[in-house]
Amino acid sequence: MIKVLILGGTTEASSLASAFAQLRIPAIFSYAGRVNKPKTQPLPTRIGGFGGAAGLGAFLAQERITHIVDATHPFAAQISRNALAATAQSNVALITLTRPAWRPELNDNWHCVASIEEAVNSLTGQPQRVFLAIGRMHLHAFSTHPQHHYVLRLVDPPDAPPPLAHFTTIIDRGPFTPEGDLALFKGQRIERLVCKNAGGSGASSKLEAARTLGIPVVMIERPTLPSRYHVHSVDEVLAWLHHAPLDGLTSVT
Ligand code: 3Y8
Ligand code: NAP
């Protein structure tokens, strides 16, 4: 009897949860508990860390999990490493549902960097209005360049003011729309965009807005992870579970 653990927190994980609920595939959805009100899922949901790879391993045994789908964000590297470690010690099968990285299109003006630190170092120069779409965890790094006015998009209101001299905070969780992001960039007079190469459709609209307005993009590339079996569509996950595809279900690429 299969029982699947979905490691969630992305648009793809939400699509997967809907498919599993429609097909009545026994599954538990898991959030880290990073935001106040995570999106409700149509599956039994647990919220919070497991306590490292060992804690995840204990959870798998306790819940008699047979399969894990790692549908977490490409920058959520630690949980992905834990899932690899926990399943290597057990006979639980693991698949990763990833979305392809974004690629620059003609006329895009991208400066690709390997880390948040490199993104910060690229912001020398005259004061600009910079859209920071990287969440709230790394804002302090940008305090070394106080000349800019930062426009921050966060899921929840910050507990304390960000350590930045000039900033505007926008509370929104996405998925976002091209019209919405274009209006936002125009309204906030954005001159530069800093973001992670999240991939997927849930947050690509800021890139479309930057393209339309000719705004340069500082693109933080994904962390490298050990090679693992990964697919890019819900149907491929269903096939992996030996389940027929759900009619009309679109892929996540
Ligand atoms: C808690 C669960 C859905 C899922 C929506 C996707 C799309 C919007 C892009 C911008 C970029 C950012 C951030 C972002 C994206 C989707 C997806 C995606 C980026 C939620 C969610 C959780 C989180 C955690 C949160 C992080 C933060 C990152 C905001 C839910 C909404 C910036 C990443 O306040 C915090 O502590 C926020 C933390 C990790 C990165 C960071 O370091 O701050 N995501 N995001 C998950 C959990 O608890 O397990 O509430 O729905 C999920 C989504 N975030 O089904 O609609 O699929 O990529 N999330 C980045 O890409 O740079 C926003 O604003 O343009
Ligand atoms: P991370 O750095 O890889 O993980 C840090 C710790 O958070 C993990 O070791 C684990 O704690 C816990 N954790 C992470 N994801 C979890 C999940 N789905 N269920 C239960 N515990 C989880 O992860 P992160 O970057 O903080 O991301 C946290 C969540 O936000 C993930 O679900 C991710 O999909 C989502 N998200 C992240 C980003 C991003 O930019 N990082 C963007 C969008 C969405 P224990 O070690 O205690 O088990």
PDB file of N, CA and C in Angstrom, residues 204-236:
ATOM      1  N   SER A 204       7.618  34.036 -12.440  1.00  0.00           N
ATOM      2  CA  SER A 204       8.375  34.469 -13.634  1.00  0.00           C
ATOM      3  C   SER A 204       7.884  35.822 -14.142  1.00  0.00           C
ATOM      4  N   SER A 205       6.771  36.302 -13.610  1.00  0.00           N
ATOM      5  CA  SER A 205       6.203  37.542 -14.162  1.00  0.00           C
ATOM      6  C   SER A 205       7.104  38.747 -13.911  1.00  0.00           C
ATOM      7  N   LYS A 206       7.913  38.701 -12.849  1.00  0.00           N
ATOM      8  CA  LYS A 206       8.829  39.833 -12.631  1.00  0.00           C
ATOM      9  C   LYS A 206       9.873  39.912 -13.742  1.00  0.00           C
ATOM     10  N   LEU A 207      10.240  38.763 -14.300  1.00  0.00           N
ATOM     11  CA  LEU A 207      11.207  38.762 -15.412  1.00  0.00           C
ATOM     12  C   LEU A 207      10.560  39.357 -16.669  1.00  0.00           C
ATOM     13  N   GLU A 208       9.278  39.054 -16.853  1.00  0.00           N
ATOM     14  CA  GLU A 208       8.584  39.621 -18.015  1.00  0.00           C
ATOM     15  C   GLU A 208       8.493  41.140 -17.890  1.00  0.00           C
ATOM     16  N   ALA A 209       8.238  41.587 -16.660  1.00  0.00           N
ATOM     17  CA  ALA A 209       8.152  43.044 -16.436  1.00  0.00           C
ATOM     18  C   ALA A 209       9.511  43.693 -16.693  1.00  0.00           C
ATOM     19  N   ALA A 210      10.567  43.046 -16.213  1.00  0.00           N
ATOM     20  CA  ALA A 210      11.918  43.597 -16.425  1.00  0.00           C
ATOM     21  C   ALA A 210      12.235  43.642 -17.912  1.00  0.00           C
ATOM     22  N   ARG A 211      11.829  42.595 -18.649  1.00  0.00           N
ATOM     23  CA  ARG A 211      12.084  42.538 -20.099  1.00  0.00           C
ATOM     24  C   ARG A 211      11.358  43.679 -20.790  1.00  0.00           C
ATOM     25  N   THR A 212      10.090  43.855 -20.449  1.00  0.00           N
ATOM     26  CA  THR A 212       9.285  44.907 -21.098  1.00  0.00           C
ATOM     27  C   THR A 212       9.883  46.289 -20.866  1.00  0.00           C
ATOM     28  N   LEU A 213      10.380  46.497 -19.652  1.00  0.00           N
ATOM     29  CA  LEU A 213      10.881  47.833 -19.285  1.00  0.00           C
ATOM     30  C   LEU A 213      12.392  47.981 -19.482  1.00  0.00           C
ATOM     31  N   GLY A 214      13.042  46.906 -19.967  1.00  0.00           N
ATOM     32  CA  GLY A 214      14.489  46.996 -20.215  1.00  0.00           C
ATOM     33  C   GLY A 214      15.293  47.154 -18.937  1.00  0.00           C
ATOM     34  N   ILE A 215      14.808  46.538 -17.857  1.00  0.00           N
ATOM     35  CA  ILE A 215      15.476  46.655 -16.544  1.00  0.00           C
ATOM     36  C   ILE A 215      16.517  45.538 -16.404  1.00  0.00           C
ATOM     37  N   PRO A 216      17.751  45.876 -15.970  1.00  0.00           N
ATOM     38  CA  PRO A 216      18.770  44.827 -15.769  1.00  0.00           C
ATOM     39  C   PRO A 216      18.403  43.931 -14.599  1.00  0.00           C
ATOM     40  N   VAL A 217      18.766  42.653 -14.732  1.00  0.00           N
ATOM     41  CA  VAL A 217      18.423  41.641 -13.732  1.00  0.00           C
ATOM     42  C   VAL A 217      19.711  41.042 -13.156  1.00  0.00           C
ATOM     43  N   VAL A 218      19.799  40.997 -11.824  1.00  0.00           N
ATOM     44  CA  VAL A 218      20.872  40.241 -11.155  1.00  0.00           C
ATOM     45  C   VAL A 218      20.250  38.898 -10.776  1.00  0.00           C
ATOM     46  N   MET A 219      20.683  37.834 -11.443  1.00  0.00           N
ATOM     47  CA  MET A 219      20.055  36.510 -11.302  1.00  0.00           C
ATOM     48  C   MET A 219      20.960  35.609 -10.466  1.00  0.00           C
ATOM     49  N   ILE A 220      20.440  35.193  -9.310  1.00  0.00           N
ATOM     50  CA  ILE A 220      21.209  34.312  -8.417  1.00  0.00           C
ATOM     51  C   ILE A 220      20.955  32.874  -8.847  1.00  0.00           C
ATOM     52  N   GLU A 221      22.000  32.202  -9.271  1.00  0.00           N
ATOM     53  CA  GLU A 221      21.837  30.842  -9.774  1.00  0.00           C
ATOM     54  C   GLU A 221      21.628  29.841  -8.641  1.00  0.00           C
ATOM     55  N   ARG A 222      21.079  28.702  -8.987  1.00  0.00           N
ATOM     56  CA  ARG A 222      20.693  27.706  -7.977  1.00  0.00           C
ATOM     57  C   ARG A 222      21.894  27.049  -7.314  1.00  0.00           C
ATOM     58  N   PRO A 223      21.722  26.642  -6.077  1.00  0.00           N
ATOM     59  CA  PRO A 223      22.786  25.850  -5.437  1.00  0.00           C
ATOM     60  C   PRO A 223      22.894  24.490  -6.133  1.00  0.00           C
ATOM     61  N   THR A 224      24.097  23.925  -6.140  1.00  0.00           N
ATOM     62  CA  THR A 224      24.205  22.598  -6.781  1.00  0.00           C
ATOM     63  C   THR A 224      23.867  21.534  -5.730  1.00  0.00           C
ATOM     64  N   LEU A 225      23.159  20.516  -6.179  1.00  0.00           N
ATOM     65  CA  LEU A 225      22.748  19.427  -5.289  1.00  0.00           C
ATOM     66  C   LEU A 225      23.261  18.112  -5.878  1.00  0.00           C
ATOM     67  N   PRO A 226      23.435  17.098  -5.036  1.00  0.00           N
ATOM     68  CA  PRO A 226      23.855  15.799  -5.575  1.00  0.00           C
ATOM     69  C   PRO A 226      22.870  15.352  -6.660  1.00  0.00           C
ATOM     70  N   SER A 227      23.380  14.593  -7.628  1.00  0.00           N
ATOM     71  CA  SER A 227      22.463  14.187  -8.715  1.00  0.00           C
ATOM     72  C   SER A 227      21.396  13.269  -8.122  1.00  0.00           C
ATOM     73  N   ARG A 228      20.203  13.424  -8.590  1.00  0.00           N
ATOM     74  CA  ARG A 228      19.077  12.618  -8.078  1.00  0.00           C
ATOM     75  C   ARG A 228      18.077  12.471  -9.220  1.00  0.00           C
ATOM     76  N   TYR A 229      17.165  11.495  -9.063  1.00  0.00           N
ATOM     77  CA  TYR A 229      16.170  11.242 -10.093  1.00  0.00           C
ATOM     78  C   TYR A 229      15.158  12.385 -10.058  1.00  0.00           C
ATOM     79  N   HIS A 230      15.065  13.172 -11.145  1.00  0.00           N
ATOM     80  CA  HIS A 230      14.070  14.240 -11.106  1.00  0.00           C
ATOM     81  C   HIS A 230      13.308  14.329 -12.405  1.00  0.00           C
ATOM     82  N   VAL A 231      12.056  14.795 -12.254  1.00  0.00           N
ATOM     83  CA  VAL A 231      11.152  14.967 -13.391  1.00  0.00           C
ATOM     84  C   VAL A 231      10.591  16.384 -13.331  1.00  0.00           C
ATOM     85  N   HIS A 232       9.907  16.760 -14.438  1.00  0.00           N
ATOM     86  CA  HIS A 232       9.410  18.137 -14.510  1.00  0.00           C
ATOM     87  C   HIS A 232       7.891  18.202 -14.653  1.00  0.00           C
ATOM     88  N   SER A 233       7.202  17.092 -14.435  1.00  0.00           N
ATOM     89  CA  SER A 233       5.741  17.162 -14.611  1.00  0.00           C
ATOM     90  C   SER A 233       5.042  16.256 -13.609  1.00  0.00           C
ATOM     91  N   VAL A 234       3.821  16.643 -13.283  1.00  0.00           N
ATOM     92  CA  VAL A 234       3.006  15.828 -12.367  1.00  0.00           C
ATOM     93  C   VAL A 234       2.748  14.461 -12.994  1.00  0.00           C
ATOM     94  N   ASP A 235       2.505  14.430 -14.311  1.00  0.00           N
ATOM     95  CA  ASP A 235       2.242  13.128 -14.971  1.00  0.00           C
ATOM     96  C   ASP A 235       3.405  12.168 -14.788  1.00  0.00           C
ATOM     97  N   GLU A 236       4.636  12.705 -14.847  1.00  0.00           N
ATOM     98  CA  GLU A 236       5.797  11.817 -14.666  1.00  0.00           C
ATOM     99  C   GLU A 236       5.852  11.273 -13.237  1.00  0.00           C
TER     100      GLU A 236
END
